[in-house]
Amino acid sequence: MCSMTDLIKRLKNGDELSKSELISLINCDDAAGEELRALAEKIRIENYGHDIYTRGLIEFTNYCRQDCRYCGIRKSNLNCRRYRLTPEEIMRCCEEGYKLGFRTFVLQGGEDAYFNDDRICRLIEEIKGKYPDCALTLSIGEKPRESYQRYFDCGADRYLLRHETANKEHYARLHQQNQSLENRMRCLWDLKEIGYQVGCGFMVGSPYQTDECIADDLLFIKRLDPQMIGIGPFIHHSETEFKDFPDGALEMTLRLLSILRIMLPKVLLPATTALATIDPRGREKGILAGANVVMPNLSPTGVREAYQLYDNKVCTGEESAQCRDCLSIRMKSIGCRLVISRGDSKNTGN
Ligand code: SAH
C-alpha cells in the first residue's frame, strides 16, 4: 500500500515508471485505485475546472477498405448496411450542432476511397468557411503524409487516430497483414510534426491484450505526448471473429483514465460512448475518474444504427438535441457543466 502511494507520487512527478512498475500500478488494490481516482479528479479540476468540453461526432461514412478484426464496419462484414452522407447532409449536421452549442466537429469514418483528398478538402473548406470559430477534427484513418498535410493546409485542426495497441505482436493479432503498427505510428508522428492537435488511444480489454501491452501503451503515450487520448472498453461485435471474446472491464477503463490524467495532466480525455455502453453511468464515472470531454453523436438518426463498431451502442435512437440535454443533465448531476467552447487542449505538446 505504502509503495503504491509512492508509485502514484512518482507518476505525478512525471518520473518515467518502468514497465513492471506500471503493471503493478494497473493491478493495484481498491484502496490505491481510489487514491488514483481522487488524485486524477483533483488534477482535472486544477487544469479544466468543472468545465466539460463537447465535440459533435459526425459519422459520415461506414465504407472501409480495412479489415480490423474487432471492428463492426470492417470490410469483410457483408451484413453491414453501408452508407455515405452527402456534403449537404454533413453541413446540416454541423448547422444543427452549432445551434446546440458545439464548437468542435469531428468527422469520423471508415477508410472510404470515395472520400478522396479533393472531397475531404472541399468538406474541410466548407465547414471551416461557414464556422470559422469552430475546430474541425478528422478521424479517417491512415493516409500518406501528403494527404495529412493537404487537410491541414485546408484548415483541419485536429486528428484522432488511436494507435490501438503499442505492442507489435498484439497489433498483428488485431489487424491484417497489410496493416502495421509501424505505419500507424508513422501516421501519428507525421500528424504531430505537421502541427495537428493529435489524439491517440486504445481499447481496454481487447482480445489478447496483456498487462504488458497496456504498459507499452502507457509508455508510448508518454513519449508521443498527444493533446488527446481516446480510450474505451473493447466491446464485441457479433459479425466479427472476436464475437465470443469478453468485453473490456469498466473498472480497468476507469483506472487507466486516472493514470493517464495523472501522467499527462493537461491532456483531453473523453468519457467515450463505449464506456457509456457498458455501464449506464459510464460517462459520469469516466469524468469522476479524470476525463473531461464528451463526444455525443450528431449523425442523422437514420444512419446511426449502421455505424455499429460494436454491439449495443447507446444513443442510436435519440435526436442530437436530446443527446445534448441528456448529457447536460448527467454532467450537472456530478457538479460539472458542458461548455460552449472549442475546447482546445492545454497540453501544447512541444
Ligand atoms: N477508421 C478510423 C476511425 C475508426 S473508429 C481510424 O482508423 O482511426 C474509431 C475507434 O473505434 C477505433 O480506433 C477503435 O479503437 C474503436 N473501435 C472499433 N471497434 C471497436 C470495438 N469492437 N469495441 C470498442 N471500440 C472499437
Short mmCIF file of C-alpha atoms and ligand atoms in Angstrom, two decimals:
data_model
loop_
_atom_site.label_atom_id
_atom_site.label_comp_id
_atom_site.label_asym_id
_atom_site.label_seq_id
_atom_site.Cartn_x
_atom_site.Cartn_y
_atom_site.Cartn_z
CA MET A 1 0.00 0.00 0.00
CA CYS A 2 2.74 2.35 1.04
CA SER A 3 4.77 1.51 -2.05
CA MET A 4 1.69 2.09 -4.22
CA THR A 5 1.35 5.57 -2.76
CA ASP A 6 4.98 6.04 -3.61
CA LEU A 7 4.45 4.89 -7.20
CA ILE A 8 1.49 7.24 -7.57
CA LYS A 9 3.63 10.09 -6.30
CA ARG A 10 6.32 9.31 -8.85
CA LEU A 11 3.74 9.11 -11.62
CA LYS A 12 2.50 12.54 -10.59
CA ASN A 13 6.04 13.94 -10.57
CA GLY A 14 6.43 12.92 -14.19
CA ASP A 15 9.02 10.22 -13.46
CA GLU A 16 9.17 7.51 -16.07
CA LEU A 17 7.98 4.35 -14.38
CA SER A 18 9.36 1.01 -15.53
CA LYS A 19 7.15 -1.50 -17.26
CA SER A 20 6.89 -3.66 -14.16
CA GLU A 21 6.01 -0.67 -12.02
CA LEU A 22 3.26 0.30 -14.44
CA ILE A 23 1.96 -3.26 -14.37
CA SER A 24 1.74 -3.24 -10.59
CA LEU A 25 0.01 0.14 -10.73
CA ILE A 26 -2.71 -1.04 -13.11
CA ASN A 27 -3.29 -4.05 -10.88
CA CYS A 28 -3.37 -2.11 -7.63
CA ASP A 29 -5.95 -2.85 -4.93
CA ASP A 30 -9.15 -0.88 -4.44
CA ALA A 31 -7.69 1.48 -1.86
CA ALA A 32 -4.86 2.54 -4.17
CA GLY A 33 -7.37 2.63 -7.03
CA GLU A 34 -9.42 5.18 -5.12
CA GLU A 35 -6.25 7.14 -4.41
CA LEU A 36 -5.55 7.24 -8.15
CA ARG A 37 -9.10 8.31 -8.93
CA ALA A 38 -9.20 11.08 -6.34
CA LEU A 39 -5.85 12.46 -7.50
CA ALA A 40 -6.91 12.31 -11.15
CA GLU A 41 -10.12 14.18 -10.36
CA LYS A 42 -8.17 16.82 -8.47
CA ILE A 43 -5.76 17.26 -11.38
CA ARG A 44 -8.64 17.52 -13.85
CA ILE A 45 -10.19 20.27 -11.73
CA GLU A 46 -6.86 22.10 -11.39
CA ASN A 47 -6.48 22.20 -15.16
CA TYR A 48 -10.02 22.38 -16.51
CA GLY A 49 -12.20 23.26 -13.53
CA HIS A 50 -15.70 21.84 -13.71
CA ASP A 51 -15.95 22.51 -17.43
CA ILE A 52 -16.63 19.56 -19.70
CA TYR A 53 -15.87 20.03 -23.38
CA THR A 54 -18.14 18.59 -26.03
CA ARG A 55 -17.45 17.50 -29.59
CA GLY A 56 -20.14 16.81 -32.15
CA LEU A 57 -19.34 13.48 -33.77
CA ILE A 58 -20.39 13.08 -37.39
CA GLU A 59 -20.03 9.51 -38.62
CA PHE A 60 -20.06 10.38 -42.28
CA THR A 61 -19.25 7.06 -43.93
CA ASN A 62 -19.07 3.44 -42.84
CA TYR A 63 -17.42 2.16 -46.00
CA CYS A 64 -13.96 0.90 -45.10
CA ARG A 65 -11.11 -0.63 -47.04
CA GLN A 66 -9.56 -2.04 -43.87
CA ASP A 67 -10.46 -5.26 -42.15
CA CYS A 68 -9.62 -4.71 -38.48
CA ARG A 69 -10.66 -7.89 -36.70
CA TYR A 70 -12.51 -6.17 -33.84
CA CYS A 71 -14.49 -3.65 -35.82
CA GLY A 72 -18.11 -3.99 -36.92
CA ILE A 73 -17.63 -1.90 -40.07
CA ARG A 74 -14.66 -3.95 -41.27
CA LYS A 75 -14.64 -4.60 -44.98
CA SER A 76 -15.49 -8.29 -44.69
CA ASN A 77 -18.70 -7.72 -42.72
CA LEU A 78 -21.16 -8.25 -45.54
CA ASN A 79 -24.15 -7.75 -43.23
CA CYS A 80 -23.26 -4.13 -42.59
CA ARG A 81 -25.61 -1.67 -44.32
CA ARG A 82 -23.18 0.76 -45.93
CA TYR A 83 -23.88 4.48 -46.22
CA ARG A 84 -22.22 7.77 -47.01
CA LEU A 85 -23.55 11.16 -46.03
CA THR A 86 -23.73 13.77 -48.77
CA PRO A 87 -21.94 17.11 -48.22
CA GLU A 88 -25.39 18.66 -47.72
CA GLU A 89 -26.23 16.14 -45.01
CA ILE A 90 -22.89 16.76 -43.32
CA MET A 91 -23.46 20.52 -43.41
CA ARG A 92 -26.91 20.03 -41.88
CA CYS A 93 -25.33 18.08 -39.01
CA CYS A 94 -22.93 20.98 -38.43
CA GLU A 95 -25.74 23.52 -38.58
CA GLU A 96 -27.75 21.65 -36.03
CA GLY A 97 -24.67 21.09 -33.89
CA TYR A 98 -23.72 24.75 -34.00
CA LYS A 99 -27.20 25.74 -32.79
CA LEU A 100 -26.86 23.28 -29.93
CA GLY A 101 -23.59 24.88 -28.83
CA PHE A 102 -20.99 22.59 -30.38
CA ARG A 103 -17.78 24.36 -31.37
CA THR A 104 -15.86 21.27 -32.42
CA PHE A 105 -16.97 18.92 -35.15
CA VAL A 106 -15.40 15.52 -35.57
CA LEU A 107 -15.65 13.91 -38.98
CA GLN A 108 -15.17 10.21 -38.38
CA GLY A 109 -15.44 7.38 -40.83
CA GLY A 110 -14.06 4.23 -42.30
CA GLU A 111 -11.23 4.47 -44.81
CA ASP A 112 -13.51 5.20 -47.74
CA ALA A 113 -11.84 5.70 -51.13
CA TYR A 114 -14.84 7.70 -52.35
CA PHE A 115 -13.79 10.46 -49.99
CA ASN A 116 -10.52 11.16 -51.75
CA ASP A 117 -8.33 14.09 -50.75
CA ASP A 118 -10.17 16.52 -53.04
CA ARG A 119 -13.52 15.64 -51.50
CA ILE A 120 -12.16 15.77 -47.95
CA CYS A 121 -10.53 19.13 -48.63
CA ARG A 122 -13.75 20.51 -50.04
CA LEU A 123 -15.61 19.42 -46.90
CA ILE A 124 -12.99 20.98 -44.64
CA GLU A 125 -13.13 24.25 -46.54
CA GLU A 126 -16.89 24.33 -46.48
CA ILE A 127 -17.14 23.62 -42.75
CA LYS A 128 -14.31 25.97 -41.75
CA GLY A 129 -15.62 28.64 -44.13
CA LYS A 130 -19.04 28.59 -42.56
CA TYR A 131 -17.91 28.04 -38.96
CA PRO A 132 -14.53 29.76 -38.57
CA ASP A 133 -14.95 29.82 -34.80
CA CYS A 134 -15.14 26.03 -34.65
CA ALA A 135 -12.39 23.45 -34.52
CA LEU A 136 -12.50 20.61 -37.02
CA THR A 137 -11.21 17.17 -36.12
CA LEU A 138 -10.66 14.40 -38.62
CA SER A 139 -10.72 10.71 -37.76
CA ILE A 140 -10.42 8.94 -41.07
CA GLY A 141 -7.58 6.55 -40.57
CA GLU A 142 -4.16 6.03 -42.12
CA LYS A 143 -3.13 8.27 -45.02
CA PRO A 144 0.09 9.32 -46.67
CA ARG A 145 1.79 12.31 -45.10
CA GLU A 146 0.96 14.47 -48.12
CA SER A 147 -2.74 13.91 -47.56
CA TYR A 148 -2.47 14.90 -43.90
CA GLN A 149 -0.58 18.00 -44.99
CA ARG A 150 -3.27 18.94 -47.51
CA TYR A 151 -6.09 18.58 -44.96
CA PHE A 152 -4.10 20.69 -42.52
CA ASP A 153 -3.46 23.37 -45.11
CA CYS A 154 -7.20 23.45 -45.85
CA GLY A 155 -7.95 24.17 -42.21
CA ALA A 156 -8.30 20.89 -40.29
CA ASP A 157 -7.16 21.47 -36.71
CA ARG A 158 -7.04 18.08 -35.06
CA TYR A 159 -6.69 14.40 -35.93
CA LEU A 160 -7.76 11.36 -33.96
CA LEU A 161 -6.01 8.13 -34.76
CA ARG A 162 -5.98 5.60 -31.99
CA HIS A 163 -2.76 3.61 -32.09
CA GLU A 164 -4.93 0.65 -30.89
CA THR A 165 -2.00 -1.09 -29.16
CA ALA A 166 1.67 -0.20 -28.88
CA ASN A 167 2.72 -3.84 -28.81
CA LYS A 168 3.77 -5.21 -32.17
CA GLU A 169 2.62 -8.81 -31.67
CA HIS A 170 -0.68 -7.65 -30.23
CA TYR A 171 -1.16 -5.26 -33.13
CA ALA A 172 -0.71 -8.13 -35.56
CA ARG A 173 -3.36 -10.21 -33.78
CA LEU A 174 -5.93 -7.42 -34.02
CA HIS A 175 -5.27 -6.50 -37.63
CA GLN A 176 -4.44 -7.92 -41.05
CA GLN A 177 -1.12 -8.39 -42.78
CA ASN A 178 -1.41 -5.21 -44.81
CA GLN A 179 -1.63 -3.20 -41.58
CA SER A 180 1.33 -2.48 -39.35
CA LEU A 181 2.00 -0.78 -36.07
CA GLU A 182 4.91 0.88 -37.76
CA ASN A 183 2.67 2.67 -40.24
CA ARG A 184 0.13 3.59 -37.57
CA MET A 185 2.92 5.21 -35.57
CA ARG A 186 4.36 6.88 -38.65
CA CYS A 187 0.96 8.48 -39.16
CA LEU A 188 0.84 9.78 -35.60
CA TRP A 189 4.34 11.27 -35.73
CA ASP A 190 3.61 12.84 -39.14
CA LEU A 191 0.39 14.37 -37.84
CA LYS A 192 2.24 15.79 -34.89
CA GLU A 193 5.04 17.22 -36.98
CA ILE A 194 2.59 18.83 -39.39
CA GLY A 195 1.08 20.71 -36.46
CA TYR A 196 -2.19 18.98 -35.73
CA GLN A 197 -3.50 18.60 -32.22
CA VAL A 198 -3.21 14.84 -32.14
CA GLY A 199 -5.18 12.13 -30.39
CA CYS A 200 -4.09 8.53 -29.96
CA GLY A 201 -5.63 5.79 -27.84
CA PHE A 202 -6.52 2.16 -27.43
CA MET A 203 -9.26 -0.25 -26.44
CA VAL A 204 -9.22 -1.64 -22.92
CA GLY A 205 -9.62 -5.40 -22.73
CA SER A 206 -9.22 -6.07 -26.43
CA PRO A 207 -8.61 -9.73 -27.35
CA TYR A 208 -5.10 -10.94 -26.42
CA GLN A 209 -4.28 -7.72 -24.56
CA THR A 210 -1.98 -8.36 -21.61
CA ASP A 211 -0.87 -6.10 -18.77
CA GLU A 212 2.38 -5.79 -20.63
CA CYS A 213 0.57 -4.44 -23.70
CA ILE A 214 -1.10 -1.82 -21.53
CA ALA A 215 2.25 -0.83 -20.04
CA ASP A 216 3.58 -0.46 -23.61
CA ASP A 217 0.58 1.75 -24.39
CA LEU A 218 1.27 3.99 -21.43
CA LEU A 219 4.96 4.31 -22.27
CA PHE A 220 4.20 5.09 -25.91
CA ILE A 221 1.61 7.70 -24.97
CA LYS A 222 4.05 9.40 -22.64
CA ARG A 223 6.56 9.59 -25.46
CA LEU A 224 4.09 10.87 -28.06
CA ASP A 225 2.70 13.41 -25.57
CA PRO A 226 -0.54 13.89 -27.52
CA GLN A 227 -3.23 16.52 -26.94
CA MET A 228 -5.98 13.89 -26.66
CA ILE A 229 -6.25 10.25 -25.68
CA GLY A 230 -9.30 8.19 -26.56
CA ILE A 231 -9.71 5.01 -24.55
CA GLY A 232 -12.77 2.88 -24.09
CA PRO A 233 -13.58 -0.76 -23.41
CA PHE A 234 -13.43 -3.25 -26.23
CA ILE A 235 -16.98 -4.41 -26.95
CA HIS A 236 -17.57 -7.49 -29.08
CA HIS A 237 -19.42 -7.23 -32.38
CA SER A 238 -21.46 -10.25 -33.40
CA GLU A 239 -20.32 -10.10 -37.04
CA THR A 240 -16.60 -10.31 -36.27
CA GLU A 241 -14.34 -13.21 -35.39
CA PHE A 242 -14.00 -11.70 -31.88
CA LYS A 243 -17.70 -12.13 -31.21
CA ASP A 244 -17.14 -14.53 -28.33
CA PHE A 245 -14.48 -12.52 -26.55
CA PRO A 246 -15.44 -10.83 -23.29
CA ASP A 247 -15.93 -7.07 -23.24
CA GLY A 248 -13.41 -4.80 -21.56
CA ALA A 249 -14.00 -4.03 -17.90
CA LEU A 250 -15.39 -0.81 -16.51
CA GLU A 251 -13.02 -0.73 -13.53
CA MET A 252 -9.89 -1.16 -15.64
CA THR A 253 -11.03 1.54 -18.07
CA LEU A 254 -11.64 3.97 -15.21
CA ARG A 255 -8.31 3.16 -13.63
CA LEU A 256 -6.49 3.79 -16.89
CA LEU A 257 -8.31 7.11 -17.36
CA SER A 258 -7.00 8.12 -13.92
CA ILE A 259 -3.46 7.00 -14.66
CA LEU A 260 -3.49 8.92 -17.96
CA ARG A 261 -4.83 12.07 -16.30
CA ILE A 262 -2.02 11.91 -13.73
CA MET A 263 0.65 11.16 -16.36
CA LEU A 264 -0.47 13.95 -18.71
CA PRO A 265 -2.30 16.49 -16.53
CA LYS A 266 -3.42 18.76 -19.36
CA VAL A 267 -4.45 16.15 -21.89
CA LEU A 268 -8.02 15.94 -23.23
CA LEU A 269 -9.65 12.70 -22.16
CA PRO A 270 -13.07 11.74 -23.46
CA ALA A 271 -15.51 9.63 -21.49
CA THR A 272 -16.38 7.56 -24.55
CA THR A 273 -19.60 6.14 -25.94
CA ALA A 274 -18.17 2.65 -25.43
CA LEU A 275 -17.83 3.42 -21.71
CA ALA A 276 -21.46 4.57 -21.65
CA THR A 277 -22.41 1.36 -23.43
CA ILE A 278 -21.02 -1.00 -20.78
CA ASP A 279 -22.40 0.99 -17.85
CA PRO A 280 -25.49 3.20 -17.64
CA ARG A 281 -23.49 5.83 -15.74
CA GLY A 282 -20.28 5.17 -17.63
CA ARG A 283 -19.81 8.74 -18.80
CA GLU A 284 -20.27 10.17 -15.32
CA LYS A 285 -17.90 7.61 -13.86
CA GLY A 286 -15.38 8.45 -16.56
CA ILE A 287 -15.48 12.14 -15.68
CA LEU A 288 -15.09 11.37 -11.99
CA ALA A 289 -12.04 9.27 -12.88
CA GLY A 290 -10.37 12.19 -14.67
CA ALA A 291 -11.96 12.51 -18.12
CA ASN A 292 -13.07 15.98 -19.28
CA VAL A 293 -14.64 15.56 -22.73
CA VAL A 294 -17.82 14.01 -24.11
CA MET A 295 -18.44 13.31 -27.78
CA PRO A 296 -22.14 12.90 -28.49
CA ASN A 297 -23.39 11.89 -31.87
CA LEU A 298 -24.55 14.45 -34.41
CA SER A 299 -25.09 11.96 -37.23
CA PRO A 300 -28.61 11.76 -38.66
CA THR A 301 -30.58 9.19 -36.61
CA GLY A 302 -31.32 7.22 -39.77
CA VAL A 303 -27.69 6.11 -40.15
CA ARG A 304 -26.58 5.73 -36.55
CA GLU A 305 -27.54 2.09 -36.33
CA ALA A 306 -25.39 1.39 -39.37
CA TYR A 307 -22.25 2.90 -37.79
CA GLN A 308 -22.01 -0.03 -35.45
CA LEU A 309 -18.39 -0.56 -34.44
CA TYR A 310 -19.59 -2.87 -31.64
CA ASP A 311 -22.88 -4.34 -30.44
CA ASN A 312 -25.50 -2.40 -28.45
CA LYS A 313 -24.02 1.05 -28.96
CA VAL A 314 -26.03 3.56 -26.93
CA CYS A 315 -27.85 6.72 -28.10
CA THR A 316 -28.52 5.49 -31.64
CA GLY A 317 -32.21 6.41 -31.40
CA GLU A 318 -32.05 9.89 -29.95
CA GLU A 319 -32.03 13.19 -31.79
CA SER A 320 -28.90 15.30 -31.31
CA ALA A 321 -30.76 17.81 -29.16
CA GLN A 322 -31.97 15.03 -26.88
CA CYS A 323 -28.42 13.70 -26.53
CA ARG A 324 -27.13 17.13 -25.66
CA ASP A 325 -29.83 17.69 -23.00
CA CYS A 326 -29.33 14.24 -21.53
CA LEU A 327 -25.58 14.81 -21.27
CA SER A 328 -26.06 18.22 -19.76
CA ILE A 329 -28.24 16.75 -17.00
CA ARG A 330 -25.78 13.94 -16.42
CA MET A 331 -22.89 16.36 -16.07
CA LYS A 332 -24.84 18.58 -13.69
CA SER A 333 -25.55 15.55 -11.52
CA ILE A 334 -21.81 15.29 -10.80
CA GLY A 335 -21.19 19.01 -10.34
CA CYS A 336 -19.89 19.67 -13.87
CA ARG A 337 -21.18 21.69 -16.82
CA LEU A 338 -21.00 21.37 -20.58
CA VAL A 339 -19.40 24.49 -22.01
CA ILE A 340 -19.76 26.19 -25.36
CA SER A 341 -16.14 26.32 -26.46
CA ARG A 342 -13.74 24.90 -29.00
CA GLY A 343 -12.16 23.20 -26.01
CA ASP A 344 -8.56 23.26 -27.11
CA SER A 345 -6.09 21.20 -25.16
CA LYS A 346 -3.90 22.96 -22.65
CA ASN A 347 -1.20 20.46 -23.48
CA THR A 348 0.89 22.20 -26.11
CA GLY A 349 2.87 19.01 -26.60
CA ASN A 350 6.06 20.67 -27.75
N1 SAH B 1 -11.24 4.49 -39.41
C1 SAH B 1 -10.86 5.43 -38.38
C2 SAH B 1 -11.89 5.51 -37.28
C3 SAH B 1 -12.00 4.25 -36.51
S1 SAH B 1 -13.41 4.05 -35.49
C4 SAH B 1 -9.50 5.04 -37.86
O1 SAH B 1 -8.92 4.08 -38.33
O2 SAH B 1 -8.99 5.73 -36.99
C5 SAH B 1 -12.82 4.70 -34.00
C6 SAH B 1 -12.32 3.73 -32.95
O3 SAH B 1 -13.32 2.84 -32.53
C7 SAH B 1 -11.22 2.82 -33.37
O4 SAH B 1 -9.98 3.48 -33.40
C8 SAH B 1 -11.27 1.70 -32.32
O5 SAH B 1 -10.35 1.91 -31.26
C9 SAH B 1 -12.71 1.81 -31.80
N2 SAH B 1 -13.40 0.53 -32.01
C10 SAH B 1 -13.53 -0.17 -33.15
N3 SAH B 1 -14.13 -1.35 -32.92
C11 SAH B 1 -14.40 -1.40 -31.59
C12 SAH B 1 -14.98 -2.37 -30.72
N4 SAH B 1 -15.42 -3.55 -31.18
N5 SAH B 1 -15.09 -2.07 -29.42
C13 SAH B 1 -14.67 -0.90 -28.94
N6 SAH B 1 -14.08 0.05 -29.70
C14 SAH B 1 -13.95 -0.20 -31.01
#
